[in-house]
mmCIF file of C-alpha atoms in Angstrom:
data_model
loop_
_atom_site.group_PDB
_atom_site.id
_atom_site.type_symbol
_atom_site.label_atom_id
_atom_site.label_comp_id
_atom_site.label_asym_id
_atom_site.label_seq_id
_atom_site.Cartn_x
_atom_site.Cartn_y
_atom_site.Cartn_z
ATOM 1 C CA UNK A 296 1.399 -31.677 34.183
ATOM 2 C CA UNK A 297 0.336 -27.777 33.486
ATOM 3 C CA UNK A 298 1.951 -25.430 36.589
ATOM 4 C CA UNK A 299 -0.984 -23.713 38.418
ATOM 5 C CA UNK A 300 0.370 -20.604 37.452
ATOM 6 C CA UNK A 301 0.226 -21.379 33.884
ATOM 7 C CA UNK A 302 -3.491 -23.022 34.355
ATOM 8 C CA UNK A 303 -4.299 -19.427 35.356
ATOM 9 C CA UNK A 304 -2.542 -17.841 32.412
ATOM 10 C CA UNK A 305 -4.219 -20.012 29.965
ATOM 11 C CA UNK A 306 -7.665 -19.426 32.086
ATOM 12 C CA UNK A 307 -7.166 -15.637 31.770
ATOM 13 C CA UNK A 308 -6.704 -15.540 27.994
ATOM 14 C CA UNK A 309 -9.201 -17.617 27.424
ATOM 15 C CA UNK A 310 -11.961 -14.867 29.286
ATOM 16 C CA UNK A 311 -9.923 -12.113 27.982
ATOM 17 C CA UNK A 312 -10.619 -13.734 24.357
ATOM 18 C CA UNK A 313 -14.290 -14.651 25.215
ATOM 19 C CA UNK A 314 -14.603 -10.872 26.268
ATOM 20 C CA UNK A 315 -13.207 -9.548 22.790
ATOM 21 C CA UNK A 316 -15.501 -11.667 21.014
ATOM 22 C CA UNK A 317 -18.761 -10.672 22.726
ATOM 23 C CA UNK A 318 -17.811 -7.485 22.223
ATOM 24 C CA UNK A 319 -17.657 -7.315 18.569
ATOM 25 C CA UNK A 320 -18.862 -4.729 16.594
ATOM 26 C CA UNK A 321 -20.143 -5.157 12.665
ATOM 27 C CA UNK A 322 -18.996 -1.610 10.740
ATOM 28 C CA UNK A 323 -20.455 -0.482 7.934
ATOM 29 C CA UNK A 324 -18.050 0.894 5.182
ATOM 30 C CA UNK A 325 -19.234 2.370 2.446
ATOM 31 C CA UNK A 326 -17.613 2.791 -0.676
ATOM 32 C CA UNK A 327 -17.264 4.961 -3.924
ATOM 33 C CA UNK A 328 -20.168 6.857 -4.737
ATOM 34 C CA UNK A 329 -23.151 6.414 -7.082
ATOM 35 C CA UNK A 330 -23.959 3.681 -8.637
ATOM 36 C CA UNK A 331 -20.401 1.945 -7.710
ATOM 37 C CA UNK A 332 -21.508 2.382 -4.240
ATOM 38 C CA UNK A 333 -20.480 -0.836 -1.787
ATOM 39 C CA UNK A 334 -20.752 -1.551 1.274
ATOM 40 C CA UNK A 335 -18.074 -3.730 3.371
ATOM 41 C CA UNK A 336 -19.206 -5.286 6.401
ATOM 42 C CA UNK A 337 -16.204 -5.465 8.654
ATOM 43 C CA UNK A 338 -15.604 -6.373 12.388
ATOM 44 C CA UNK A 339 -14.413 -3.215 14.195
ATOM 45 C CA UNK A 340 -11.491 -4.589 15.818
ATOM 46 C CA UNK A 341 -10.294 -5.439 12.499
ATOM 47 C CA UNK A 342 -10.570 -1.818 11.255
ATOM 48 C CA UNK A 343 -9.209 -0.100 14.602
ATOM 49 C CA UNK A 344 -6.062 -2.789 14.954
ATOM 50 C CA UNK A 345 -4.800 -1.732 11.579
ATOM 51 C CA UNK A 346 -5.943 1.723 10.593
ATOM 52 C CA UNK A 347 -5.100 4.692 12.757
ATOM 53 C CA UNK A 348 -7.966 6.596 10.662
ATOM 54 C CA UNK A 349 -10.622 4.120 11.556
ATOM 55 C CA UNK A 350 -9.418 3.952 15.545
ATOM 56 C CA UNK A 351 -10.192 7.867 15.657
ATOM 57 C CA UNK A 352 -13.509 7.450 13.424
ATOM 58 C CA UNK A 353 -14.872 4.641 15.686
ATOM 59 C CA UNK A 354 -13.862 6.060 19.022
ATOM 60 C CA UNK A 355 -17.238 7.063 19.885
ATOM 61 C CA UNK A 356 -16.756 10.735 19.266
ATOM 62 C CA UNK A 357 -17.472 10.747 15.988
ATOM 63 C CA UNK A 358 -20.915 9.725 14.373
ATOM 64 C CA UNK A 359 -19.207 7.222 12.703
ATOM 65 C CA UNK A 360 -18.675 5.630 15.787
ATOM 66 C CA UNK A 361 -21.571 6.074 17.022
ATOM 67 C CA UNK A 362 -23.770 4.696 13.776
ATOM 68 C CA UNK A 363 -20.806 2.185 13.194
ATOM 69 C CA UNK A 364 -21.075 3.443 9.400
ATOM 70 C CA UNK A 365 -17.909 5.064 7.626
ATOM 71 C CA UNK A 366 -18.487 6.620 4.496
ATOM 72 C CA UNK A 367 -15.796 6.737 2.132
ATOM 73 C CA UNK A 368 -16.961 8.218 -0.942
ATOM 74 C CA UNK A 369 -13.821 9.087 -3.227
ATOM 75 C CA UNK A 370 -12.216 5.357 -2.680
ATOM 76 C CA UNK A 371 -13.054 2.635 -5.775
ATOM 77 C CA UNK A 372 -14.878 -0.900 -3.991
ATOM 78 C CA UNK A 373 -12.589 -2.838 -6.386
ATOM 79 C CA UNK A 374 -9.182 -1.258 -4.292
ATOM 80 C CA UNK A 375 -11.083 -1.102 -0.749
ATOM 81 C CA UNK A 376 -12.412 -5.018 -1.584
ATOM 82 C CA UNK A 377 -8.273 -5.546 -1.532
ATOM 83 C CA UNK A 378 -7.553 -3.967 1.364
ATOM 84 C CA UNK A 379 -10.501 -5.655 3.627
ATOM 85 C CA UNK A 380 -9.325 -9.238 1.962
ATOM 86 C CA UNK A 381 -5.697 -8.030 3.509
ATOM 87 C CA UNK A 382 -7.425 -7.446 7.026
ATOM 88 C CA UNK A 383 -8.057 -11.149 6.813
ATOM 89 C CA UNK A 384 -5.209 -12.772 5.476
ATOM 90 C CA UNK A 385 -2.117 -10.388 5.372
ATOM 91 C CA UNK A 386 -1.360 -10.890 1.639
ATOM 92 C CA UNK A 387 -1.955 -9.709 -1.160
ATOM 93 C CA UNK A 388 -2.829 -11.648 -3.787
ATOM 94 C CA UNK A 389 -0.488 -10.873 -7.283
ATOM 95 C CA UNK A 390 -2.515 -10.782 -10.200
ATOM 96 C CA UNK A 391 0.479 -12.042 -12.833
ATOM 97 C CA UNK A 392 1.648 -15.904 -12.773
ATOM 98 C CA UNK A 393 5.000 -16.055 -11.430
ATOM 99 C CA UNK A 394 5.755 -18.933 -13.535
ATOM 100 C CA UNK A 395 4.464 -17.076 -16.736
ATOM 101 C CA UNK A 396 5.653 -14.022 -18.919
ATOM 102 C CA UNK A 397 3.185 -11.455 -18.685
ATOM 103 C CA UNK A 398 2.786 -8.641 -21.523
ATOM 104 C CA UNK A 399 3.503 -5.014 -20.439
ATOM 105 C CA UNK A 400 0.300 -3.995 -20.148
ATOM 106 C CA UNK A 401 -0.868 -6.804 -17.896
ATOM 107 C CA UNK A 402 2.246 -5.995 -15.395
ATOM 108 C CA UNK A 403 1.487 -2.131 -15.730
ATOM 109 C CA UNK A 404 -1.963 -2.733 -14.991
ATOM 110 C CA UNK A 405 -1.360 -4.584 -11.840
ATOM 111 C CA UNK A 406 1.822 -1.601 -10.692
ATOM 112 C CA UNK A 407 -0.831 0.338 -11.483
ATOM 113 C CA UNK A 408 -3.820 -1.272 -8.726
ATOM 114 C CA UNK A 409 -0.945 -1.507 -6.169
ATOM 115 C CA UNK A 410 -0.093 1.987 -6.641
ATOM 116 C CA UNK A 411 -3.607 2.939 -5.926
ATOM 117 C CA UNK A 412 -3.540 0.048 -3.005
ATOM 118 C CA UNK A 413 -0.712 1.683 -1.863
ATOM 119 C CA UNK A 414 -2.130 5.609 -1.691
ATOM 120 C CA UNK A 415 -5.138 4.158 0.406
ATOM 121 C CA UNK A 416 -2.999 2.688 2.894
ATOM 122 C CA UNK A 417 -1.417 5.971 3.479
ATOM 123 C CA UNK A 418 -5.238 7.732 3.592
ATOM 124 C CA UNK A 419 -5.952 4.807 5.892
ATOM 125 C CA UNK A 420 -2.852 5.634 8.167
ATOM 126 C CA UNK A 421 -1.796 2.133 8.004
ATOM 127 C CA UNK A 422 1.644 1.746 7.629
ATOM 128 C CA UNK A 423 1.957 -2.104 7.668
ATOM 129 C CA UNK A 424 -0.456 -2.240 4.354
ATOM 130 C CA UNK A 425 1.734 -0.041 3.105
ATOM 131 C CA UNK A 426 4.805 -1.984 3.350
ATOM 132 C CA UNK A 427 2.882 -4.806 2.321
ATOM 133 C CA UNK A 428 2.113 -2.566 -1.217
ATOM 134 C CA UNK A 429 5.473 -1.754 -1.504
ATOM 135 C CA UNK A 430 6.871 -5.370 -1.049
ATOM 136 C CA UNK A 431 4.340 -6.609 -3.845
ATOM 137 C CA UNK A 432 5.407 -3.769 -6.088
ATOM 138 C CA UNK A 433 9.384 -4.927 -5.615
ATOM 139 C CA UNK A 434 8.133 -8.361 -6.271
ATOM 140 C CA UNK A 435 6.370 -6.963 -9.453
ATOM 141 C CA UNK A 436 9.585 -5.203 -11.088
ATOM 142 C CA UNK A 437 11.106 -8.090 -11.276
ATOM 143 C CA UNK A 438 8.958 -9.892 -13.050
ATOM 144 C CA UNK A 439 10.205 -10.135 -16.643
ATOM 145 C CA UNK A 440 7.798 -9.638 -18.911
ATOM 146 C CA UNK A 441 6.907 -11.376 -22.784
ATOM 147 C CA UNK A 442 9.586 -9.340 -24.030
ATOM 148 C CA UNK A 443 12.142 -10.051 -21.855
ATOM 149 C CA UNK A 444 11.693 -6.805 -19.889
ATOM 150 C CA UNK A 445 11.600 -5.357 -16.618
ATOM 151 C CA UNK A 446 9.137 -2.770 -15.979
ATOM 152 C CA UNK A 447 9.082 0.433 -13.576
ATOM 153 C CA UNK A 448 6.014 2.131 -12.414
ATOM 154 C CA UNK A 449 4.614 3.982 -15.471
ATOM 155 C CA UNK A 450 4.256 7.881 -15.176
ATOM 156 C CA UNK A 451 0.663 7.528 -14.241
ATOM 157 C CA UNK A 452 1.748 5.620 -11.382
ATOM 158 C CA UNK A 453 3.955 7.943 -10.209
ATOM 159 C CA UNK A 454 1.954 10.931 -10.448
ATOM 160 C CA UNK A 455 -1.181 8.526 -8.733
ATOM 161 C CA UNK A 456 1.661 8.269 -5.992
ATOM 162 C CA UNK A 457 2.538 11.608 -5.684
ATOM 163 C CA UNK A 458 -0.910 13.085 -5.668
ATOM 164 C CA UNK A 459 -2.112 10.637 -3.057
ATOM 165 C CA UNK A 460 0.697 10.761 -0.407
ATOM 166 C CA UNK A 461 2.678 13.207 2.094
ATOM 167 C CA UNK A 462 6.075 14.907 0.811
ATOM 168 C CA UNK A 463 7.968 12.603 3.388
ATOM 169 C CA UNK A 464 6.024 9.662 2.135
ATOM 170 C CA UNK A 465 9.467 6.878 2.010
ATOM 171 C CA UNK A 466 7.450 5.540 -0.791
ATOM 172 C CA UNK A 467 8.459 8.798 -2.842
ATOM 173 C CA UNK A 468 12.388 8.263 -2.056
ATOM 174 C CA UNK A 469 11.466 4.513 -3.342
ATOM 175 C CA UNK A 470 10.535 5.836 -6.372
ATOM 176 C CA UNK A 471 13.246 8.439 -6.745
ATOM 177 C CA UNK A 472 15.813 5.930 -5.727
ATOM 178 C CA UNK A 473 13.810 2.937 -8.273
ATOM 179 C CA UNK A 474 14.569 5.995 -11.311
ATOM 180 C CA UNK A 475 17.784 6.957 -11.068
ATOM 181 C CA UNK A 476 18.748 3.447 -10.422
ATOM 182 C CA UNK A 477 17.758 2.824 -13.635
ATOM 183 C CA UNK A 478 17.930 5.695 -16.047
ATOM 184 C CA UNK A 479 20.324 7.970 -18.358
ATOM 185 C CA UNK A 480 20.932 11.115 -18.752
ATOM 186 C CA UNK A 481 18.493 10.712 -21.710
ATOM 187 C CA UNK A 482 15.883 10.344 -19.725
ATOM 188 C CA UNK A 483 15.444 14.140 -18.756
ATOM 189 C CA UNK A 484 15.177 15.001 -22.641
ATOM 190 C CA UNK A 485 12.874 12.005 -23.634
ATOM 191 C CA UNK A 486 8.745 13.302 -24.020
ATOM 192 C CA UNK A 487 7.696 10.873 -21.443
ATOM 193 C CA UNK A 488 9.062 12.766 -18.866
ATOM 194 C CA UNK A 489 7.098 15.709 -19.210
ATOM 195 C CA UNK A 490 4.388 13.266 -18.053
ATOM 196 C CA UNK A 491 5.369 12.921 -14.650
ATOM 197 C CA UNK A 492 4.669 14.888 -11.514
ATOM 198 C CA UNK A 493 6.506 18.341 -11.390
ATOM 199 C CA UNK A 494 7.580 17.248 -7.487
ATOM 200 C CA UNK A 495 9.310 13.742 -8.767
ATOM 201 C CA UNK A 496 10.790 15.964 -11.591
ATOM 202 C CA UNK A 497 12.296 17.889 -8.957
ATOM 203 C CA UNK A 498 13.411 15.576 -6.469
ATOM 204 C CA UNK A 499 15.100 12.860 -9.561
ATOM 205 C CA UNK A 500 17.050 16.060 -10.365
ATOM 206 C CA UNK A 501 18.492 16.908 -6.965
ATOM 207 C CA UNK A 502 18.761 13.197 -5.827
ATOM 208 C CA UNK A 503 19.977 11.574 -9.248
ATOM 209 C CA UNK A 504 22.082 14.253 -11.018
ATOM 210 C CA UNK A 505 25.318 12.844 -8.590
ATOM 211 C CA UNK A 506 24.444 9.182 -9.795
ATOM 212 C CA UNK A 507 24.107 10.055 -13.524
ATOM 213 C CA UNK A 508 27.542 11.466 -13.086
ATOM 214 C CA UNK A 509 29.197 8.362 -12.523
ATOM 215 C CA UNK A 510 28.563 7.274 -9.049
ATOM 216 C CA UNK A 511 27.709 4.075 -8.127
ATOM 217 C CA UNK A 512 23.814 3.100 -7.983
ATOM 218 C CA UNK A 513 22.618 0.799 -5.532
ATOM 219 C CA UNK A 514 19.177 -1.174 -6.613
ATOM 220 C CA UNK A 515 16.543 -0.169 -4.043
ATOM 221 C CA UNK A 516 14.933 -3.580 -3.738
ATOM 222 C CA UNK A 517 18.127 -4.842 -2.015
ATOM 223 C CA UNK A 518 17.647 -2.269 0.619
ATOM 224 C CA UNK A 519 13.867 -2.452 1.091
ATOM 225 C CA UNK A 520 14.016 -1.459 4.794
ATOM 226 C CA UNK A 521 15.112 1.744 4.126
ATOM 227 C CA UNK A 522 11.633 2.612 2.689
ATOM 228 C CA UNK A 523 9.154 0.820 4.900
ATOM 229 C CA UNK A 524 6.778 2.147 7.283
ATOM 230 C CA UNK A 525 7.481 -0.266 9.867
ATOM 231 C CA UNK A 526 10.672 -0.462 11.474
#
């Protein structure tokens, strides 16, 4: 038989959770611009559990809050649509068949949504999306691919993830750490790497020059704590 004190306990959650639900809120969030304009229909506690940005848009200060509608016109529907399935679930959903061999393109094309997913999460302020994106991404280089290949982020990717985030963004050590991991001193002469983000240029030379000189490289996916968000 149930104690009375835990009786109560169970009695108090149970108002606490009626409480919540009565007081739910329906938010408006609309997306891109134009004709790829969309609008997400999202509870509020949702929004303001996950997403510092969204807890100081809906605090009531704010019009947003007040209208409970949040424009966000320079974000794509297609990556947002991700992000609000996430709210949901807590997943994200890989777009390759781990029991297939995908062909480069299909496996940059998906490094290249999760980089995007990724540089929202940061706009969003919400760090455990974030590691979320980055987990997917580890789980994404090593897929091998149709050629029997392993695949980094592409240059586009980089610079996407560079552009989109803070200088002490741990996603950008990721990356550093992910390159000279895995590439020679030919790398610095090769065209492609004219491509990439002057800052990532930069930062692979003062971080990877040591490691191209013979010491030994560590694979960052074996360490993924060292770059997440949440500690």
């Amino acid at each position: 038989m149930a104690s009375k004190r835990a009786m109560i306990n169970e009695a108090d959650t149970m108002r606490v959770a009626k409480k919540r639900r009565t007081k739910i809120t329906i938010i408006d969030v609309i997306v891109g611009h134009g004709e790829d304009t969309k609008t997400f229909q999202l509870q509020d506690f949702l929004l303001v559990e996950h997403s510092e940005f969204f807890k100081a848009a809906l605090n009531g200060q704010w019009k947003e809050g007040k209208e409970n509608k949040i424009e966000l016109p320079d974000d794509e529907p297609g990556v947002f649509e991700i992000y609000a399935e996430w709210l949901f679930c807590g997943r994200i959903a890989s777009g390759t068949d781990e029991n297939a061999k995908p062909a480069q393109k299909e496996i940059w094309a998906e490094m290249g949504l999760l980089s995007r997913l990724y540089v929202l999460g940061e706009k969003l302020i919400d760090d455990e999306f974030c590691d979320c994106t980055l987990r997917s991404m580890v789980e994404l280089r090593n897929v091998i691919s149709e050629d029997g290949q392993r695949y980094l982020p592409s240059g586009d990717d980089v610079r996407n993830l560079y552009d989109g985030t803070t200088q002490s963004s741990p996603i950008r050590k990721y990356l550093v750490d992910l390159y000279c991991h895995n590439i020679g001193k030919d790398w610095f002469s090769n065209d492609k790497a004219r491509h990439y983000p002057k800052d990532f240029f930069v930062d692979i030379a003062r971080k990877g020059l040591p490691l191209l000189n013979g010491r030994k490289r560590t694979d960052p996916g074996e360490h993924l704590e060292r770059y997440l968000k949440c500690k």
